[in-house]
Coordinates of C-alpha atoms and ligand atoms in Angstrom, one line a residue:
M206 CA 121.1 93.0 98.8
T207 CA 122.5 95.8 96.6
D208 CA 120.8 96.7 93.4
S209 CA 123.6 95.4 91.2
S210 CA 123.5 92.0 92.9
F211 CA 119.7 92.1 92.2
L212 CA 120.4 92.1 88.4
D213 CA 123.4 89.6 88.9
V214 CA 121.1 87.2 90.7
A215 CA 118.6 87.4 87.9
L216 CA 121.4 86.6 85.4
T217 CA 122.4 83.5 87.5
R218 CA 119.0 82.0 86.7
L219 CA 119.8 82.5 83.0
D220 CA 123.2 80.9 83.3
E221 CA 121.7 77.9 85.1
A222 CA 119.1 77.4 82.4
A223 CA 121.8 77.8 79.7
R224 CA 123.8 74.9 81.2
H225 CA 120.9 72.6 80.4
L226 CA 120.5 73.7 76.8
Q227 CA 122.9 73.8 73.9
T228 CA 122.6 77.5 73.9
D229 CA 124.5 79.5 71.2
G230 CA 126.9 82.1 72.6
D231 CA 125.1 84.7 70.5
V232 CA 121.9 84.1 72.5
L233 CA 123.6 84.7 75.9
E234 CA 125.4 87.7 74.6
R235 CA 122.1 89.2 73.6
L236 CA 120.2 88.3 76.8
K237 CA 122.9 89.4 79.2
Y238 CA 122.3 93.2 78.7
P239 CA 119.3 95.4 78.2
R240 CA 118.9 96.6 74.7
E241 CA 117.9 100.1 75.6
T242 CA 117.4 102.1 78.8
T243 CA 116.4 105.7 78.6
K244 CA 116.6 108.0 81.6
V245 CA 114.9 111.4 81.8
R246 CA 114.0 114.1 84.3
L247 CA 110.3 114.8 84.3
M248 CA 109.5 118.5 85.2
I249 CA 106.1 119.2 86.5
R250 CA 104.3 122.2 88.0
M251 CA 103.3 121.6 91.6
D252 CA 100.0 122.8 93.1
D253 CA 101.8 125.6 95.0
G254 CA 103.2 127.0 91.7
S255 CA 106.7 125.7 92.1
R256 CA 108.5 123.3 89.6
K257 CA 109.8 120.0 90.7
S258 CA 111.7 117.3 88.8
F259 CA 111.6 113.5 89.1
L260 CA 113.9 110.9 87.7
A261 CA 112.2 108.4 85.4
W262 CA 113.3 105.4 83.2
R263 CA 112.0 103.1 80.6
C264 CA 113.9 100.0 79.7
R265 CA 113.3 97.8 76.7
Y266 CA 115.3 94.7 77.6
D267 CA 114.8 92.5 74.6
D268 CA 112.3 92.7 71.7
T269 CA 113.3 89.6 69.7
R270 CA 109.9 88.0 70.2
G271 CA 107.8 91.1 69.8
P272 CA 107.2 94.6 71.2
T273 CA 108.4 95.0 74.8
K274 CA 105.8 94.7 77.6
G275 CA 106.1 95.8 81.2
G276 CA 104.6 97.9 83.9
I277 CA 105.5 101.4 85.2
R278 CA 106.3 101.6 88.9
Y279 CA 106.1 104.8 91.0
H280 CA 108.4 104.3 94.0
P281 CA 110.8 106.5 96.0
D282 CA 113.4 103.7 96.0
A283 CA 113.2 103.0 92.3
T284 CA 116.6 102.6 90.6
V285 CA 117.8 101.9 87.1
E286 CA 119.2 98.5 88.2
E287 CA 115.7 97.5 89.6
V288 CA 114.0 98.7 86.4
E289 CA 116.4 96.6 84.2
T290 CA 116.1 93.5 86.5
L291 CA 112.3 93.7 86.3
A292 CA 112.5 94.1 82.5
F293 CA 114.7 91.0 82.3
W294 CA 112.1 89.1 84.3
M295 CA 109.4 90.3 82.0
T296 CA 111.4 89.1 79.0
F297 CA 111.4 85.6 80.5
K298 CA 107.8 85.8 81.8
C299 CA 106.4 86.6 78.3
A300 CA 108.4 83.8 76.8
V301 CA 107.2 81.3 79.4
M302 CA 103.6 82.1 78.5
N303 CA 104.4 82.2 74.7
L304 CA 103.0 85.8 74.5
P305 CA 104.3 87.6 71.4
Y306 CA 106.2 90.1 73.4
G307 CA 109.7 91.0 74.7
G308 CA 110.3 92.4 78.1
G309 CA 110.3 96.0 79.3
K310 CA 109.7 98.1 82.5
G311 CA 109.5 101.7 83.6
A312 CA 109.7 103.7 86.8
V313 CA 109.5 107.1 88.3
Q314 CA 111.4 107.8 91.5
V315 CA 108.6 109.3 93.5
D316 CA 106.5 108.6 96.6
P317 CA 103.1 109.1 95.0
R318 CA 101.4 109.5 98.4
T319 CA 103.2 112.9 98.7
L320 CA 101.5 114.2 95.5
S321 CA 98.0 115.6 95.1
K322 CA 95.8 113.9 92.5
A323 CA 96.3 116.8 90.0
E324 CA 100.1 116.5 90.5
L325 CA 99.9 112.8 89.9
E326 CA 98.0 113.4 86.7
R327 CA 100.6 115.9 85.5
L328 CA 103.5 113.5 86.4
S329 CA 101.8 110.6 84.5
R330 CA 101.2 112.8 81.4
A331 CA 104.8 114.1 81.6
Y332 CA 106.0 110.5 81.6
V333 CA 104.2 109.8 78.3
Q334 CA 105.4 113.1 76.7
A335 CA 109.0 112.1 77.6
F336 CA 108.7 108.5 76.3
A337 CA 106.2 108.9 73.5
R338 CA 108.8 107.9 70.9
I339 CA 109.8 104.8 72.8
I340 CA 106.3 103.4 73.6
G341 CA 103.7 102.4 71.0
P342 CA 101.4 99.5 70.4
D343 CA 104.0 97.7 68.2
R344 CA 107.0 98.9 70.1
D345 CA 106.7 99.0 73.8
I346 CA 103.4 98.6 75.8
P347 CA 103.3 99.8 79.5
A348 CA 100.9 98.6 82.2
P349 CA 100.4 99.3 85.9
D350 CA 102.8 98.1 88.5
V351 CA 103.5 99.0 92.2
Y352 CA 101.6 102.3 93.1
T353 CA 100.2 102.8 89.6
N354 CA 96.7 101.8 88.6
A355 CA 93.9 101.9 86.0
I356 CA 93.2 105.6 86.3
I357 CA 96.9 106.4 85.7
M358 CA 96.9 104.1 82.6
G359 CA 93.8 106.0 81.4
W360 CA 95.6 109.4 81.7
M361 CA 98.6 107.9 79.9
A362 CA 96.5 106.5 77.0
D363 CA 94.8 109.8 76.7
E364 CA 98.1 111.7 76.6
Y365 CA 99.5 109.4 74.0
A366 CA 96.3 109.8 71.9
S367 CA 96.7 113.6 71.9
I368 CA 100.4 113.4 70.9
V369 CA 99.8 111.1 67.9
G370 CA 96.4 112.7 67.1
Q371 CA 94.3 109.6 67.3
S372 CA 93.0 107.0 69.8
V373 CA 95.4 104.2 70.3
P374 CA 94.1 102.1 73.2
A375 CA 96.5 99.2 72.5
V376 CA 99.5 101.5 73.6
I377 CA 98.9 100.6 77.2
T378 CA 97.1 97.9 79.2
G379 CA 95.4 97.8 82.6
K380 CA 93.1 100.7 81.5
P381 CA 89.7 101.3 83.0
I382 CA 87.0 99.1 81.4
A383 CA 85.3 102.3 80.0
L384 CA 88.5 103.2 78.2
G385 CA 89.1 99.8 76.5
G386 CA 90.3 97.8 79.5
S387 CA 89.6 94.0 79.6
L388 CA 87.1 92.3 81.9
G389 CA 89.0 90.0 84.2
R390 CA 92.2 92.1 84.5
D391 CA 91.7 93.0 88.2
D392 CA 92.1 89.5 89.6
A393 CA 94.1 88.0 86.7
T394 CA 97.4 87.5 88.6
A395 CA 95.9 85.7 91.5
R396 CA 93.5 83.8 89.2
G397 CA 96.4 82.6 87.1
G398 CA 98.2 81.2 90.2
Y399 CA 94.9 79.6 91.3
Y400 CA 94.4 77.8 88.0
L401 CA 98.0 76.6 88.1
V402 CA 97.8 75.2 91.6
R403 CA 94.5 73.5 90.8
H404 CA 95.9 71.9 87.6
L405 CA 99.0 70.6 89.3
A406 CA 97.4 69.7 92.6
R407 CA 97.8 66.0 92.2
E408 CA 101.4 66.2 91.2
L409 CA 102.1 68.6 94.1
G410 CA 100.4 66.3 96.6
L411 CA 97.8 68.9 97.5
G412 CA 94.3 67.8 98.6
S413 CA 90.9 69.4 98.3
R414 CA 91.1 71.0 101.8
M415 CA 94.3 72.9 101.9
R416 CA 95.7 75.0 104.7
V417 CA 96.9 78.2 103.1
A418 CA 99.0 81.1 104.4
V419 CA 99.2 84.4 102.4
Q420 CA 102.0 86.9 103.0
G421 CA 100.9 90.4 101.8
F422 CA 97.1 91.1 101.7
G423 CA 97.1 93.6 98.8
N424 CA 95.7 93.1 95.3
A425 CA 97.3 89.7 94.6
G426 CA 97.0 88.4 98.2
Q427 CA 93.3 89.3 98.6
F428 CA 92.2 87.8 95.4
I429 CA 94.1 84.5 95.9
A430 CA 92.6 84.2 99.4
S431 CA 89.1 84.8 98.1
L432 CA 89.4 82.3 95.2
L433 CA 90.8 79.5 97.5
A434 CA 88.4 80.2 100.3
A435 CA 85.5 80.0 97.9
E436 CA 86.7 76.5 96.9
G437 CA 86.6 75.3 100.5
H438 CA 90.3 75.7 101.4
S439 CA 91.2 77.1 104.7
I440 CA 93.1 80.4 104.9
V441 CA 94.8 80.0 108.2
A442 CA 97.1 83.0 108.3
V443 CA 97.6 86.3 106.4
S444 CA 99.9 89.3 106.9
D445 CA 100.2 92.9 105.7
S446 CA 103.0 95.4 106.4
R447 CA 101.6 96.0 109.8
G448 CA 101.3 92.5 111.2
A449 CA 99.8 89.0 110.8
V450 CA 96.8 87.0 112.0
I451 CA 96.3 83.3 112.4
C452 CA 93.2 81.1 113.1
E453 CA 93.5 77.3 113.2
D454 CA 89.9 76.9 112.0
G455 CA 90.4 79.3 109.1
L456 CA 90.1 83.1 108.9
D457 CA 86.9 84.8 107.7
V458 CA 88.2 86.1 104.4
D459 CA 85.2 88.4 103.8
A460 CA 85.8 90.1 107.2
L461 CA 89.4 90.6 106.2
L462 CA 88.4 92.1 102.9
R463 CA 86.0 94.5 104.7
A464 CA 88.7 95.5 107.2
K465 CA 91.2 96.3 104.3
A466 CA 88.5 98.2 102.4
A467 CA 88.0 100.3 105.5
G468 CA 91.7 101.1 105.7
Q469 CA 92.4 98.8 108.7
P470 CA 95.2 96.3 109.0
V471 CA 94.5 92.5 109.0
T472 CA 95.4 92.5 112.8
S473 CA 92.2 94.4 113.4
L474 CA 90.4 91.0 113.4
A475 CA 92.5 89.8 116.4
G476 CA 90.4 88.6 119.3
Q477 CA 87.3 87.6 117.2
G478 CA 86.5 83.8 117.0
G479 CA 89.9 82.3 117.7
V480 CA 91.9 84.9 115.7
R481 CA 95.3 85.6 117.2
T482 CA 98.0 88.0 116.1
L483 CA 101.4 86.8 114.9
A484 CA 104.6 88.7 114.2
A485 CA 104.6 89.4 110.4
E486 CA 108.0 87.7 110.0
D487 CA 106.5 84.5 111.5
L488 CA 103.9 84.0 108.8
I489 CA 106.3 82.0 106.6
A490 CA 106.7 79.5 109.5
V491 CA 103.0 78.7 109.7
D492 CA 102.3 75.0 109.4
C493 CA 100.3 74.9 106.1
D494 CA 100.1 73.1 102.7
L495 CA 100.4 76.2 100.5
L496 CA 102.4 79.3 101.3
V497 CA 101.7 82.3 99.0
P498 CA 104.2 85.2 99.1
A499 CA 102.3 88.1 97.7
A500 CA 104.2 91.1 99.1
L501 CA 107.7 92.1 98.1
E502 CA 111.1 90.8 96.8
N503 CA 113.5 88.7 98.9
M504 CA 111.1 87.9 101.7
I505 CA 112.3 84.3 102.0
D506 CA 116.1 84.2 102.2
E507 CA 119.0 82.3 103.6
A508 CA 118.2 83.4 107.2
N509 CA 114.5 82.3 107.3
A510 CA 114.0 79.6 104.6
H511 CA 114.6 76.8 107.1
R512 CA 111.5 78.0 108.9
V513 CA 109.1 77.3 106.0
H514 CA 106.7 74.5 106.8
A515 CA 104.6 74.5 103.7
R516 CA 104.6 71.7 101.1
V517 CA 104.3 74.2 98.2
V518 CA 105.2 77.9 97.7
L519 CA 103.3 79.8 95.1
E520 CA 105.2 83.0 94.2
L521 CA 102.6 85.6 93.4
A522 CA 105.2 88.4 94.2
N523 CA 108.1 89.0 91.9
G524 CA 111.4 87.5 93.3
P525 CA 110.2 86.7 96.9
V526 CA 112.6 83.7 97.2
T527 CA 116.4 84.3 97.0
P528 CA 118.6 81.7 95.2
E529 CA 120.1 80.6 98.6
A530 CA 116.6 80.1 100.0
D531 CA 115.8 78.1 96.9
R532 CA 118.5 75.7 97.7
I533 CA 117.4 75.4 101.3
L534 CA 113.8 74.8 100.3
E535 CA 114.8 72.2 97.7
G536 CA 116.7 70.4 100.5
K537 CA 113.5 70.4 102.5
R538 CA 111.6 69.1 99.5
V539 CA 109.4 72.2 99.4
V540 CA 108.2 72.8 95.8
V541 CA 108.4 76.4 94.6
L542 CA 106.1 77.4 91.7
P543 CA 108.3 80.3 90.3
D544 CA 107.1 83.9 89.8
I545 CA 107.7 83.9 86.0
L546 CA 105.0 81.3 85.7
A547 CA 103.0 81.6 89.0
N548 CA 102.2 85.4 88.6
A549 CA 102.1 85.5 84.8
G550 CA 98.3 85.6 84.8
G551 CA 98.5 89.5 85.0
V552 CA 100.6 89.9 81.8
T553 CA 98.5 87.2 80.1
V554 CA 95.3 89.2 80.5
S555 CA 97.2 92.4 79.6
Y556 CA 97.9 90.6 76.3
F557 CA 94.2 89.7 76.0
E558 CA 93.4 93.4 76.5
W559 CA 95.9 94.4 73.7
V560 CA 94.4 91.8 71.4
Q561 CA 90.8 93.1 72.1
N562 CA 91.9 96.7 71.5
R563 CA 93.4 95.8 68.1
Q564 CA 90.4 93.8 67.1
G565 CA 87.9 96.4 68.4
Y566 CA 85.9 93.4 69.6
Y567 CA 85.5 92.7 73.4
W568 CA 85.3 89.4 75.2
T569 CA 83.0 88.3 78.1
V570 CA 84.6 87.7 81.4
E571 CA 84.0 84.0 80.9
E572 CA 86.0 84.0 77.7
V573 CA 88.8 85.8 79.5
H574 CA 88.8 83.2 82.3
E575 CA 88.6 80.3 79.9
R576 CA 91.6 81.5 77.8
L577 CA 93.6 82.4 80.9
K578 CA 93.0 78.9 82.4
A579 CA 94.0 77.2 79.2
T580 CA 97.2 79.2 79.0
M581 CA 98.2 78.6 82.6
E582 CA 97.5 74.9 82.4
R583 CA 99.3 74.5 79.1
E584 CA 102.5 76.2 80.1
G585 CA 102.3 74.9 83.7
A586 CA 102.1 71.3 82.5
K587 CA 105.0 71.8 80.0
I588 CA 107.2 73.2 82.8
W589 CA 106.2 70.4 85.2
S590 CA 107.3 67.8 82.6
I591 CA 110.6 69.6 81.9
A592 CA 111.3 69.6 85.7
R593 CA 110.5 65.9 85.8
E594 CA 112.5 64.9 82.7
R595 CA 115.6 66.9 83.6
Q596 CA 115.3 66.4 87.4
V597 CA 115.5 70.2 88.0
S598 CA 113.3 72.6 90.1
P599 CA 110.2 74.1 88.5
R600 CA 112.1 77.4 88.5
T601 CA 115.0 76.1 86.4
A602 CA 112.5 74.3 84.2
A603 CA 110.6 77.6 83.6
Y604 CA 113.9 79.4 82.7
I605 CA 114.8 76.5 80.4
H606 CA 111.4 76.6 78.8
A607 CA 111.6 80.4 78.2
L608 CA 115.2 80.3 77.1
S609 CA 114.5 77.7 74.5
R610 CA 111.8 80.0 73.0
L611 CA 114.0 83.1 73.2
A612 CA 117.0 81.2 71.7
S613 CA 114.9 79.9 68.7
A614 CA 113.8 83.5 68.0
I615 CA 117.4 84.9 68.3
E616 CA 118.9 82.0 66.3
A617 CA 116.4 82.5 63.5
H618 CA 118.3 85.7 62.6
G619 CA 121.5 83.5 62.1
T620 CA 124.1 82.5 64.6
Q621 CA 127.9 82.5 64.5
Q622 CA 127.8 79.0 63.0
F623 CA 125.6 80.2 60.2
F624 CA 127.8 83.1 59.3
T625 CA 131.1 81.2 59.5
S626 CA 130.1 77.9 57.8
Ligands
NAD758 P1 99.9 95.7 96.7 O1 100.6 96.9 97.0 O2 98.4 95.7 96.4 O3 100.0 94.6 98.0 C1 101.2 94.4 98.7 C2 100.8 93.9 100.1 O4 102.0 93.5 100.8 C3 100.2 95.0 100.9 O5 99.1 94.4 101.6 C4 101.3 95.4 102.0 O6 100.8 95.8 103.2 C5 102.0 94.0 102.1 N1 103.3 94.1 102.6 C6 104.3 95.0 102.4 N2 105.4 94.7 103.2 C7 105.0 93.5 103.9 C8 105.7 92.7 104.8 N3 107.0 93.0 105.2 N4 105.1 91.6 105.3 C9 103.9 91.3 104.9 N5 103.2 92.1 104.0 C10 103.8 93.1 103.5 O7 100.7 94.9 95.5 P2 100.2 93.8 94.6 O8 99.8 94.4 93.3 O9 99.3 92.8 95.3 O10 101.7 93.1 94.3 C11 102.3 92.2 95.2 C12 103.4 91.5 94.6 O11 102.9 90.8 93.5 C13 104.5 92.4 94.0 O12 105.8 91.7 94.1 C14 104.2 92.6 92.6 O13 105.3 92.9 91.8 C15 103.6 91.2 92.3 N6 102.8 91.1 91.1 C16 101.6 91.8 91.1 C17 100.8 91.7 90.0 C18 99.4 92.4 89.9 O14 98.8 92.2 88.9 N7 99.0 93.0 91.0 C19 101.3 91.1 88.8 C20 102.5 90.4 88.9 C21 103.3 90.4 90.0

């Protein structure tokens, strides 16, 4: 898929939702294009004394409902189209969860594994220097994304503080706890998906002993596997970029976590207690109740969707199922819990971090979990009932739900009808 079709695909979801609502033309005109995308070249001094430049972007897609919110990705293949598409998704994700935010995203075109730690720090500080007038606690609030983490967010918050001359922890989320981060942020994405599945289990026809397959055993994949295994569900197959393993009686999740922590692939467990290897691309075909894509975009497409055997797909990754695959899965009566709801636990706890920073009053991990659970259950139930009432997929229902909130905010400024009547 080309990058431009990436954004076009995202916009087809908007068009589909708009067909179900009496959406004013002004609303679609506003949401079809990003409000502002800034491109810069970051120049940093490398350890060998040379200077090197890196392309970087920050997109504020729409800020009608509040300051824009979205992560910063460090990736060699980052493009402006990808940044704008991710910012579009963030706009809808924040609206789905009723967070008082618009959507944004940022990226640096770099392979961070080729930089030393000192170079990575200089690059991260250079990003903030370049975008200091765009970001801000009431304007645009970054967070971690692919290949960025809490320590990078800490450097960025520190750089912002030295530019404005005061500490402003609410400028960025996903910070280390010692620098104003929130308890419960590390597993928030997976935990949000876990609360959602638990809440809708009966409607989804899922029992108390599910067979689960997890594609991608990174941050999101490891936490969802641990949470579900702790509740007695059986994690029958998992994969990472180097391969997959399957065990009919359930994999030992703790052993998998230990292997990953030691830098080994999941396939290193093969041969122990009924564990067999599987080609990574066969993971989606495993016979299971719940399939959790937690790796990359477009992993389930027209070519392989017919192989899915699960009853329910929980999209912890962003955009793992293409629109063609969506249609095939719908035909097979596989229910897809869409990314803008299923993985919104991460941005929800980022919002909690921002609130705590502004209050200067910090919550216990139990309070964070309780509020996350309540938010996921509230919005999940609303989306499920829209899907039922309108006879649409949960994905279309989630877009309808978000669009109606965005439309109310945009229309509150006055529509064509208001100005011409
Ligand atoms: P991560 O880098 O920690 O993990 C990704 C995992 O996917 C790794 O284990 C990698 O080996 C694996 N992988 C890569 N290619 C694969 C392939 N072809 N087959 C199987 N596995 C493969 O990333 P993460 O933070 O867990 O994010 C995963 C997805 O979830 C991304 O789409 C991300 O945008 C989305 N997401 C994450 C968060 C979060 O808070 N971490 C929040 C929202 C959305």
